[in-house]
Coordinates of N, CA and C and ligand atoms in Angstrom, one line a residue:
X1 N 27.7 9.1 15.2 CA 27.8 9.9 14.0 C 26.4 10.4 13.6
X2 N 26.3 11.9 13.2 CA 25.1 12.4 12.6 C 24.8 11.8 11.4
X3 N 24.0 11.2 10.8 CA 23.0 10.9 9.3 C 22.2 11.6 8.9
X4 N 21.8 12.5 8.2 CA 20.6 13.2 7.3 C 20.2 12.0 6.4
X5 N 18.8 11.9 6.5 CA 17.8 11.3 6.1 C 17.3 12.1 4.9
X6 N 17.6 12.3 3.8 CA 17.6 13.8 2.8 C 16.3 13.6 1.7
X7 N 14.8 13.1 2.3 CA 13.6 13.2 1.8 C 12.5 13.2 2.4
X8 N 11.7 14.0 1.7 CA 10.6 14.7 2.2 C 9.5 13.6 2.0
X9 N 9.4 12.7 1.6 CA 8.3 11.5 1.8 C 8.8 10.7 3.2
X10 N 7.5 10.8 3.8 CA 7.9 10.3 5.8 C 7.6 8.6 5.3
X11 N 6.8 8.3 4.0 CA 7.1 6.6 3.9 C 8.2 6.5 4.2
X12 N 9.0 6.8 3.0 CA 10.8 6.2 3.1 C 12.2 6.6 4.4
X13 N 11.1 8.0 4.8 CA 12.3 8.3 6.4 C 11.8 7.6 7.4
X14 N 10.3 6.9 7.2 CA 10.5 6.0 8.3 C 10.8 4.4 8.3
X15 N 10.9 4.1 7.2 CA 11.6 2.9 6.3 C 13.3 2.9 7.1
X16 N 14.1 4.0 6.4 CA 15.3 4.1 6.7 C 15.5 4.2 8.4
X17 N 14.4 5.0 9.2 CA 14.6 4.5 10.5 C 14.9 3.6 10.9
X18 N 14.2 2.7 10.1 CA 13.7 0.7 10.8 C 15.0 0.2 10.0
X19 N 15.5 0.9 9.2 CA 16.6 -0.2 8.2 C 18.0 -0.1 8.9
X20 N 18.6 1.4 9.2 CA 19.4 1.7 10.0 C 19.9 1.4 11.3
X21 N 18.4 0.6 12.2 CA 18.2 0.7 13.4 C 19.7 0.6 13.8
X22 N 19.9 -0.5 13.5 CA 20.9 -1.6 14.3 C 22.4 -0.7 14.6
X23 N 22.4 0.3 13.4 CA 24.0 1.4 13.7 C 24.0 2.4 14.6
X24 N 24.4 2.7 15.3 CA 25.0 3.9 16.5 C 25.1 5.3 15.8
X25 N 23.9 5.1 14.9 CA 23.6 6.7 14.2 C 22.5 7.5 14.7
X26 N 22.8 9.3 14.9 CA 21.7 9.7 15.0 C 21.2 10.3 13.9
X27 N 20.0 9.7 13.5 CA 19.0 10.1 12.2 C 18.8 11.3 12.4
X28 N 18.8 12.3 11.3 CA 18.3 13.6 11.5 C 17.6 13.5 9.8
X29 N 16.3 14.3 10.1 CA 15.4 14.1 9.1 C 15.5 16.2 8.2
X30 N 14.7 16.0 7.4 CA 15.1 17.7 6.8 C 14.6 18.7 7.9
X31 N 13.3 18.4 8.4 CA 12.5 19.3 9.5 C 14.1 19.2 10.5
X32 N 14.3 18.0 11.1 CA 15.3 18.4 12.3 C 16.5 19.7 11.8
X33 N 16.8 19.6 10.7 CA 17.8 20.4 9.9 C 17.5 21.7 9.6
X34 N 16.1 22.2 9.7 CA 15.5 23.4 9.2 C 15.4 23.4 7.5
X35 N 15.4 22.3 6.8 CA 15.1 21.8 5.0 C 14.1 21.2 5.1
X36 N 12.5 21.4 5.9 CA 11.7 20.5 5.2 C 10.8 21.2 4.4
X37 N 11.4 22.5 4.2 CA 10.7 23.3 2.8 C 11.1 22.7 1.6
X38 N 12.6 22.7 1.9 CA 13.2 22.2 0.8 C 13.2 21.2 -0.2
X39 N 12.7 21.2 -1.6 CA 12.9 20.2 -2.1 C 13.7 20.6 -3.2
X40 N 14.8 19.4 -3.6 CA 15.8 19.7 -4.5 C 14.9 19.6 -5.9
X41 N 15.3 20.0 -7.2 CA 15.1 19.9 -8.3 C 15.4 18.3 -9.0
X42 N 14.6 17.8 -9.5 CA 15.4 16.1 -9.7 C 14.9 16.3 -11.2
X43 N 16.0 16.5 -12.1 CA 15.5 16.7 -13.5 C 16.9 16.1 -14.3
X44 N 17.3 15.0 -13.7 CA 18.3 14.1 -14.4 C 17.2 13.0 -14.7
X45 N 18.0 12.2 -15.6 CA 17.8 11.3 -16.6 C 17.8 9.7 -16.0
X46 N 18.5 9.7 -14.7 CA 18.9 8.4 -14.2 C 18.7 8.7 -12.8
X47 N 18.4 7.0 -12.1 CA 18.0 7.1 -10.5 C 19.3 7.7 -9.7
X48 N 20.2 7.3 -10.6 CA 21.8 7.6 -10.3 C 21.7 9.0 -9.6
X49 N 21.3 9.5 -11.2 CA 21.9 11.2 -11.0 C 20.8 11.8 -10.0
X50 N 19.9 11.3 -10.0 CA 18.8 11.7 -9.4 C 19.0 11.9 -7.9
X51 N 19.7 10.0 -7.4 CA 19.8 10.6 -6.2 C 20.9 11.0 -6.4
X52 N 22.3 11.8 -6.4 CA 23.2 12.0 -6.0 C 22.7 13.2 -6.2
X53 N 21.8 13.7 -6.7 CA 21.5 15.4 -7.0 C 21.0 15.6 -5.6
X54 N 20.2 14.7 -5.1 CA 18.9 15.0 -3.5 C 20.2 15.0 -2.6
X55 N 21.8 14.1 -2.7 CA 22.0 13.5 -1.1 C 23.2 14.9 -1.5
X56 N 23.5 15.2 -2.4 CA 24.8 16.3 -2.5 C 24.1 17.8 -2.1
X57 N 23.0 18.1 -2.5 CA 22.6 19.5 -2.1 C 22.1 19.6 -0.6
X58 N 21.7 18.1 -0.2 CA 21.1 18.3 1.0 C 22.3 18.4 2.0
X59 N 23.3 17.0 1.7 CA 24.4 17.4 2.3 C 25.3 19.1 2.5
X60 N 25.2 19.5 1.6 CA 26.0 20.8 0.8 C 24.8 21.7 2.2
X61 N 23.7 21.6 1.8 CA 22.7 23.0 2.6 C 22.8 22.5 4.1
X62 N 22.9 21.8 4.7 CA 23.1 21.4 6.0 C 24.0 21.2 6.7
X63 N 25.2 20.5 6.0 CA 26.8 20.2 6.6 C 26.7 18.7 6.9
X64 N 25.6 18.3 6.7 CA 25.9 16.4 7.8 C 26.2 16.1 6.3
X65 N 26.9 14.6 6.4 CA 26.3 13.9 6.1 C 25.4 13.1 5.5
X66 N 25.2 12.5 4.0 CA 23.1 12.7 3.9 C 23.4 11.5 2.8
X67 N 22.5 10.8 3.3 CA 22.1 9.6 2.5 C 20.2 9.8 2.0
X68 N 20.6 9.9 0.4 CA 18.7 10.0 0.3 C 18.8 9.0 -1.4
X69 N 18.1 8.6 -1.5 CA 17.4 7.9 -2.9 C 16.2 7.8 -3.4
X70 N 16.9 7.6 -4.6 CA 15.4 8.2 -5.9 C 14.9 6.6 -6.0
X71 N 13.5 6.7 -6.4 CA 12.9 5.2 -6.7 C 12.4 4.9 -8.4
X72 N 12.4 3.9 -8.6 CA 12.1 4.0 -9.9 C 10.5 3.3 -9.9
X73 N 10.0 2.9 -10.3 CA 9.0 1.5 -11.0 C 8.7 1.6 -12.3
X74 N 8.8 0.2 -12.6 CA 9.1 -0.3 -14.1 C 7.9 -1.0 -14.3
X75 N 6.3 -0.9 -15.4 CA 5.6 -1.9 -15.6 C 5.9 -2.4 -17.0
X76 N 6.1 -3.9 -17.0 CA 6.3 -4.0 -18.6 C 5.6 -4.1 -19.7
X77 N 4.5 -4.2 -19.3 CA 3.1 -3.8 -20.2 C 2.9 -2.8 -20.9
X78 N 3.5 -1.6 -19.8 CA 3.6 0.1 -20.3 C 4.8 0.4 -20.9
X79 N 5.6 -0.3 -21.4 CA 7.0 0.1 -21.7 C 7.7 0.8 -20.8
X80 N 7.6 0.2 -19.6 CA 8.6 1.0 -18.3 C 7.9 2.1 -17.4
X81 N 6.7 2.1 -18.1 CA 6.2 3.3 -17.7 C 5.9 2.8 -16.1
X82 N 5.9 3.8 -15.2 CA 5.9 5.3 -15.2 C 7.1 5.2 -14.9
X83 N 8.2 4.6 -14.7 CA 10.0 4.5 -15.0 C 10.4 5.4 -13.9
X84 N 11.2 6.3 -14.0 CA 11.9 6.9 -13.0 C 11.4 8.2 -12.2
X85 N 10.1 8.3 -12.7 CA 9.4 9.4 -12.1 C 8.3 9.0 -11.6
X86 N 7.9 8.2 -10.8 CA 6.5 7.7 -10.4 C 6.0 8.7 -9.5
X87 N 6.9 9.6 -9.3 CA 5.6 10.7 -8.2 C 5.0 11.4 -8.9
X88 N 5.7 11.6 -10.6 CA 4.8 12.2 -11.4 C 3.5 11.7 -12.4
X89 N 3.6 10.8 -11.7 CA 2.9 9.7 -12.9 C 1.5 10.2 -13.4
X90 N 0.9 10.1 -14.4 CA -0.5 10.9 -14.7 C -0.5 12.5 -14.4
X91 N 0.6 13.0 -14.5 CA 0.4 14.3 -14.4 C 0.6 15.3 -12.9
X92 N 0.5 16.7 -13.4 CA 0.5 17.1 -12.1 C -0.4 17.3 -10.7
X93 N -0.1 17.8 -10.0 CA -1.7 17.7 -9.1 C -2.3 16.5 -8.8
X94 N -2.0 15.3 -9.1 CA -3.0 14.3 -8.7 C -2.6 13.5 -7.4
X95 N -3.2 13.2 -6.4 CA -2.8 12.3 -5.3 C -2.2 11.2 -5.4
X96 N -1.8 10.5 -4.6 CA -1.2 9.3 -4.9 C -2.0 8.2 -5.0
X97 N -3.4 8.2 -4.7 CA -4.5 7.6 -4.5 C -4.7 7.6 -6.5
X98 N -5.1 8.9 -7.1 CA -4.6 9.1 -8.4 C -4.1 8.7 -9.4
X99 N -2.9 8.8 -8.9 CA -1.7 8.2 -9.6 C -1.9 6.6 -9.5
X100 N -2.3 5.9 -8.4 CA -2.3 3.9 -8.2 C -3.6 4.3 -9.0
X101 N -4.9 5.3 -9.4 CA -5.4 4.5 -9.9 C -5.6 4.7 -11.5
X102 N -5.1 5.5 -12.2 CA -4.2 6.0 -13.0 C -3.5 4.8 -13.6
X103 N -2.6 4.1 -12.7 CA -1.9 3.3 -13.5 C -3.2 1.7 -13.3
X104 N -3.9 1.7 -12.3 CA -4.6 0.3 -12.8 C -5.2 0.5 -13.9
X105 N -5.9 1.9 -14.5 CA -6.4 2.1 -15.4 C -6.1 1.6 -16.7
X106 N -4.5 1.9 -16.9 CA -3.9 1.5 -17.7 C -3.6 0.2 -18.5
X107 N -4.0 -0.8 -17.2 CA -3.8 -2.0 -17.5 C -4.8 -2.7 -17.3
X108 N -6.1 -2.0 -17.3 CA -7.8 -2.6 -17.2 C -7.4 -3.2 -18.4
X109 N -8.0 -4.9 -17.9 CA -7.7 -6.3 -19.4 C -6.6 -6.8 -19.2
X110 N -5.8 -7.0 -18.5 CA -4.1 -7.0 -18.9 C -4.4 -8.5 -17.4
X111 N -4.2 -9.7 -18.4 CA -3.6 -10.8 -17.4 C -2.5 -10.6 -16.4
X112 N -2.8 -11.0 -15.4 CA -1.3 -11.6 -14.3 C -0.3 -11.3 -14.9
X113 N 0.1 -12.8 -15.6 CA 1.2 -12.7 -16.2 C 1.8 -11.8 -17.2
X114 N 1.0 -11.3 -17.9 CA 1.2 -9.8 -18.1 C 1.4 -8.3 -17.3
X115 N 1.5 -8.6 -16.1 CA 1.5 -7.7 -15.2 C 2.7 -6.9 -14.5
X116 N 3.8 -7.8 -14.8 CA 5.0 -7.8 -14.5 C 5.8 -6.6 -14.5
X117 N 6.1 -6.2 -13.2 CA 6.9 -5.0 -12.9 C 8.0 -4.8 -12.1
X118 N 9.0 -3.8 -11.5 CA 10.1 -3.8 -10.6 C 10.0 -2.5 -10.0
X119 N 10.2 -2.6 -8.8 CA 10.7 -1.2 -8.5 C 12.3 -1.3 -8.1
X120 N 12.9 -0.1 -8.3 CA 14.4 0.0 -8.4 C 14.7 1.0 -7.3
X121 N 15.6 1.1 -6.5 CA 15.8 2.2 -5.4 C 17.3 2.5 -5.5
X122 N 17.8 3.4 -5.9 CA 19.0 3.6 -6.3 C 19.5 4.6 -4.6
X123 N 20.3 4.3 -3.9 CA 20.5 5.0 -2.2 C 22.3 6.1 -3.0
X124 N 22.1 7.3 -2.7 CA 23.6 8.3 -2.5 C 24.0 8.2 -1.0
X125 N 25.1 8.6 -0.9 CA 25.3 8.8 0.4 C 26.5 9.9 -0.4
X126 N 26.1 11.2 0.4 CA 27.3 12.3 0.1 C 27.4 13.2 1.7
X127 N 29.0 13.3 1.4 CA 29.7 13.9 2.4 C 30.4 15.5 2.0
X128 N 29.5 16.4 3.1 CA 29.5 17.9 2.5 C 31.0 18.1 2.2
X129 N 31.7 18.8 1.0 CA 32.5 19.2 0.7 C 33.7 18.2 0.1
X130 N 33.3 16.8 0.0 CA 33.7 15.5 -0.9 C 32.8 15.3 -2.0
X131 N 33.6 15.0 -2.8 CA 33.2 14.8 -4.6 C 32.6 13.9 -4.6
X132 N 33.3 12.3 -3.8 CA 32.9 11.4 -4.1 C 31.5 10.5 -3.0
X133 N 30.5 10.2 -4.4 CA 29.5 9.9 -3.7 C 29.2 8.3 -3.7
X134 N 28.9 7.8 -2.1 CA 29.0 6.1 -2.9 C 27.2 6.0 -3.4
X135 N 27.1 5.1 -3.9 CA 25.9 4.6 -4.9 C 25.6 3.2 -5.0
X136 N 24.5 3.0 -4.3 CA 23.9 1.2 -4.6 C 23.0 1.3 -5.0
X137 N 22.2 0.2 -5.4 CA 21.3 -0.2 -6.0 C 20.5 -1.6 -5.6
X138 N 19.1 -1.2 -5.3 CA 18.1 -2.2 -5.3 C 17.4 -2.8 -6.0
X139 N 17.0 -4.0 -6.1 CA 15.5 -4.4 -6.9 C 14.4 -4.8 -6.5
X140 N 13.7 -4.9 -6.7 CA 12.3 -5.5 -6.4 C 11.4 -5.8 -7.5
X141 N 11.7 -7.1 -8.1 CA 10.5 -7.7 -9.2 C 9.2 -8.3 -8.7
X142 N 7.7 -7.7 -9.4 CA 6.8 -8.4 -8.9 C 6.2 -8.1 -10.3
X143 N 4.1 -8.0 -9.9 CA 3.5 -7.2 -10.4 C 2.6 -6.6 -9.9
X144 N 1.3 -6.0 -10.9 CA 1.2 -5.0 -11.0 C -0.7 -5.6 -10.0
X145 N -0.9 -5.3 -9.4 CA -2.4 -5.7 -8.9 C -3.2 -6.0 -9.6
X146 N -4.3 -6.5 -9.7 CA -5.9 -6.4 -10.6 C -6.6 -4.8 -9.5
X147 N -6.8 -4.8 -8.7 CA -7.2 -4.1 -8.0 C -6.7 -3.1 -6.6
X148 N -6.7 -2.5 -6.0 CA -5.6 -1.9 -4.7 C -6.4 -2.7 -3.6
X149 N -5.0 -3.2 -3.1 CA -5.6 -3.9 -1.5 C -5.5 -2.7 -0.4
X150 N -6.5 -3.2 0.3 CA -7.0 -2.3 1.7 C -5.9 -2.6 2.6
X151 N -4.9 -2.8 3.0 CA -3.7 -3.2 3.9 C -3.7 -2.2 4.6
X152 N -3.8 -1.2 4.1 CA -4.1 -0.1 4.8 C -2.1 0.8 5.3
X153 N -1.2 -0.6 4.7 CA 0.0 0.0 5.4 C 1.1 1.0 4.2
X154 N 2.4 0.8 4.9 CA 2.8 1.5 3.5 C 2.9 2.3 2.8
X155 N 3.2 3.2 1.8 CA 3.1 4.1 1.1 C 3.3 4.6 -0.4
X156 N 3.1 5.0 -1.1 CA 2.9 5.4 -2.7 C 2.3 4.2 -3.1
X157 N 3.1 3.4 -3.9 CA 2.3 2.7 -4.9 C 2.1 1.1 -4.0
X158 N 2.5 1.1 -2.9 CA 2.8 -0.6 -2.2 C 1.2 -0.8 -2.4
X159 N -0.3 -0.5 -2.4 CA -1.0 -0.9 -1.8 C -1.5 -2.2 -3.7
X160 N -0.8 -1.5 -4.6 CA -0.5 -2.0 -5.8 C 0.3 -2.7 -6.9
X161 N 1.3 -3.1 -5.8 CA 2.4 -4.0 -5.7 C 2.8 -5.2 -5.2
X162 N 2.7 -5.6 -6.1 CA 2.7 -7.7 -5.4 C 4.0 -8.2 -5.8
X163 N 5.1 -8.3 -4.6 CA 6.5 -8.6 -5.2 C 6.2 -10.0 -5.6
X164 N 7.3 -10.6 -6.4 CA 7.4 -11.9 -6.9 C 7.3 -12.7 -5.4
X165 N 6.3 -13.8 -5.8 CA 6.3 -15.2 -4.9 C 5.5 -14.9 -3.3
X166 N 5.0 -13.6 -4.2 CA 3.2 -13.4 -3.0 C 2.7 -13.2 -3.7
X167 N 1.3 -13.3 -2.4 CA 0.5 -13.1 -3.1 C -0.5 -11.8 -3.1
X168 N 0.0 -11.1 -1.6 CA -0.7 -10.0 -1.5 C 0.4 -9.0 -1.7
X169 N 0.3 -8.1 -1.6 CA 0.9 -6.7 -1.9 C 1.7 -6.1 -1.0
X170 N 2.7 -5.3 -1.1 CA 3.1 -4.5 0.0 C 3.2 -3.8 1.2
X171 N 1.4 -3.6 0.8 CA 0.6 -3.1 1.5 C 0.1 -4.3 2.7
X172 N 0.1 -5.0 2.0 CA -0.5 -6.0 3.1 C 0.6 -7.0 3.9
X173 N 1.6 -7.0 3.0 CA 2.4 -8.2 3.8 C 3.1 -7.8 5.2
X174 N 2.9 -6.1 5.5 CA 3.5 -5.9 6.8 C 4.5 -5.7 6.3
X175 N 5.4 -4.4 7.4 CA 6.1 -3.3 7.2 C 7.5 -4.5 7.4
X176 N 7.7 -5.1 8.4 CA 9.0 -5.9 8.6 C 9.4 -6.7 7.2
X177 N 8.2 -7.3 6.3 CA 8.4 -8.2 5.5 C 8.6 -7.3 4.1
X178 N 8.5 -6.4 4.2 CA 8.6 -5.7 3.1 C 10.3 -4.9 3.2
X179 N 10.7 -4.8 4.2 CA 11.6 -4.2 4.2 C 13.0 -5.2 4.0
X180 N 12.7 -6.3 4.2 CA 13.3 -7.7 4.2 C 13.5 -7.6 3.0
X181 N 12.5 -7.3 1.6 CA 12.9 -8.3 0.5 C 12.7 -7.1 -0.8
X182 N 12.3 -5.9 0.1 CA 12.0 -4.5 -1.1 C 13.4 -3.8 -2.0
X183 N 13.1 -3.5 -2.7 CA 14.2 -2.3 -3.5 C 14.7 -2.1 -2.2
X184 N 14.1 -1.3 -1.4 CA 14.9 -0.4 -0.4 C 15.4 -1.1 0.4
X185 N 14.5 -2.2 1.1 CA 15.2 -3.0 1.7 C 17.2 -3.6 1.3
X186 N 17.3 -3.9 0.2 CA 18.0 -4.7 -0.8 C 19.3 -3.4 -0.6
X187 N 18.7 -1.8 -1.0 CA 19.8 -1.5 -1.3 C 20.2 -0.7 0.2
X188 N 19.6 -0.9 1.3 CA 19.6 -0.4 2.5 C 20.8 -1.4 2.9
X189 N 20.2 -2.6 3.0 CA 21.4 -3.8 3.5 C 22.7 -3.4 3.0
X190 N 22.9 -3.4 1.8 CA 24.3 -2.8 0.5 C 25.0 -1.2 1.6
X191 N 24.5 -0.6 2.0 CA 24.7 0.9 2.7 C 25.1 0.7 4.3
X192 N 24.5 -0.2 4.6 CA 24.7 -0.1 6.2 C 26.4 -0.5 6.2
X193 N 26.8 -1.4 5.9 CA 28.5 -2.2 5.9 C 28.7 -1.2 5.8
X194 N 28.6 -0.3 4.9 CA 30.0 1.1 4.1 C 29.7 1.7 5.4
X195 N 28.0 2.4 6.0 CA 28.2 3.2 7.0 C 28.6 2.8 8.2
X196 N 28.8 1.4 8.6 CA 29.2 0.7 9.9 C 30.9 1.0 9.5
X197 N 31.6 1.2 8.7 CA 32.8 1.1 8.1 C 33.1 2.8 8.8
X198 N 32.6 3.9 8.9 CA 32.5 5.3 9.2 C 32.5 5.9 10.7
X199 N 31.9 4.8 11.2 CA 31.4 5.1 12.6 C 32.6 5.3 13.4
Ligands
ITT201 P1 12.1 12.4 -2.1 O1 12.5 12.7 -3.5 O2 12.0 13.6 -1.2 O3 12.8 11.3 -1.5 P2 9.7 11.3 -3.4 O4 8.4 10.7 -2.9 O5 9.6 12.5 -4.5 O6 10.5 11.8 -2.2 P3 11.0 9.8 -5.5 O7 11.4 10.9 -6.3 O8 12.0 8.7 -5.3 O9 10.6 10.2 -4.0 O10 9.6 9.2 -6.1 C1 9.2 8.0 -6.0 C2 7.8 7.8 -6.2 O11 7.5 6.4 -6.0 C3 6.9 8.4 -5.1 O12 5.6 8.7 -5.7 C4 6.8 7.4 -4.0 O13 5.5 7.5 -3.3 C5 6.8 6.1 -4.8 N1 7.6 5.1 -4.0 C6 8.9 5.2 -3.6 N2 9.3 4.2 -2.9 C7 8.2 3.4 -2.8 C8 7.9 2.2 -2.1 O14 8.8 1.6 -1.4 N3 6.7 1.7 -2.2 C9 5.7 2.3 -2.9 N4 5.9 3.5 -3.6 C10 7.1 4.0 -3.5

C-alpha cells in the first residue's frame, strides 16, 4: 500500500520513516509526489483541524493516501506559549536556531521546576475522496532547558527539550530513544494498528 508522508519538514518525514518501518508500506514523501512546493495554509485554531487541513488537501492534490500532523509545544511559564504554532514563534523570518533562542530568552531566571512544558502531536490520516479522517493524539511532558545542548541530533526545538525523567534533551538522547517515548513517537504507535488493519 502507497502512504504520503504530507510534510515538508525532512525532521518529521524522517521520524515517520523509522516509525512506520515495520508495515509493508511504500512511503512516498511530497517531492516523490511532485508537492514539495506545496505548502497547505494551516490557519485553524486546533492541532486537530490543523492537521486534518495538511492530510486532506495533500491527499485530495495527489490521490494517495496521506497521513501528516501538526505539533504543538506548550511552556507553562509562558501561558502555553508558543502553543500550536511553534514554527511561528517570535515572528516571521527567523531560523529555528532563532526561534530556540527566542524562547530561552523568555525564560532567562526561570528555575527547573518552573520550566515545565509538553509537546503535543496530533497524526490525520485522510483517504482521497472520503470524509472521514481518523485522528490521534500524542504527548510528551518535560521541560524547557537552561541552555541548548550541542547533541547535534534532531530537529526544531529538541536540542531544548528535556522530556520528563532525563536529563538531557532530545537532542542528545539519540534518535531511537526519542522516538520511543516523544509526542510522535506516542501518537505514531496509536496509527500503525489502524494502518496494519488497511494493508
Ligand atoms: P509541516 O506542517 O509541513 O508538517 P512544520 O515544521 O510547519 O511542517 P508544524 O506546523 O507541526 O510543522 O510546526 C511545528 C513546529 O514545531 C516546527 O517549528 C517544528 O520544527 C517543531 N517541531 C515539530 N515536531 C518537533 C519535534 O519532534 N521536536 C522538536 N521540534 C518539533
Amino acid at each position: 500500500m502507497d502512504l504520503l508522508i504530507g510534510t515538508s519538514n525532512a525532521g518529521k518525514l524522517h521520524e515517520f520513516e523509522v516509525m512506520l518501518a515495520s508495515l509493508p508500506l511504500r512511503l512516498l514523501s511530497l517531492k516523490d509526489v511532485g508537492l514539495g512546493d506545496v505548502e497547505v495554509e494551516e490557519n485553524a485554531t486546533t492541532l486537530e483541524d490543523n492537521a486534518r487541513l495538511k492530510a486532506e488537501a495533500y491527499a485530495k492534490a495527489s490521490g494517495y493516501q496521506t497521513l501528516a500532523d501538526d505539533t504543538g509545544l506548550y511552556v507553562d511559564a509562558l501561558d502555553g506559549a508558543p502553543g500550536i504554532y511553534p514554527a511561528r514563534y517570535g515572528g516571521p523570518g527567523l531560523t529555528m536556531a532563532q526561534r530556540r533562542q527566542k524562547l530561552l530568552g523568555e525564560l532567562v531566571g526561570v528555575a527547573d521546576e518552573q520550566r515545565m512544558a509538553a509537546f503535543a502531536c496530533v497524526i490525520a490520516l485522510a483517504e482521497p475522496g472520503k470524509s472521514d479522517i481518523t485522528i490521534v493524539k500524542g504527548v510528551c511532558k518535560g521541560r524547557i532547558a537552561q541552555a541548548e545542548s550541542d547533541g547535534g541530533r534532531g530537529f526544531g526545538y529538541d536540542p531544548v527539550f528535556i522530556p520528563e525523567g532525563y536529563t538531557q534533551s532530545f537532542s542528545d538522547i539519540g534518535e531511537d530513544e526519542k522516538n520511543r517515548i516523544s509526542h510522535r513517537g506516542r501518537a505514531a504507535a496509536l496509527i500503525v494498528p489502524i494502518l496494519g488493519e488497511r494493508i
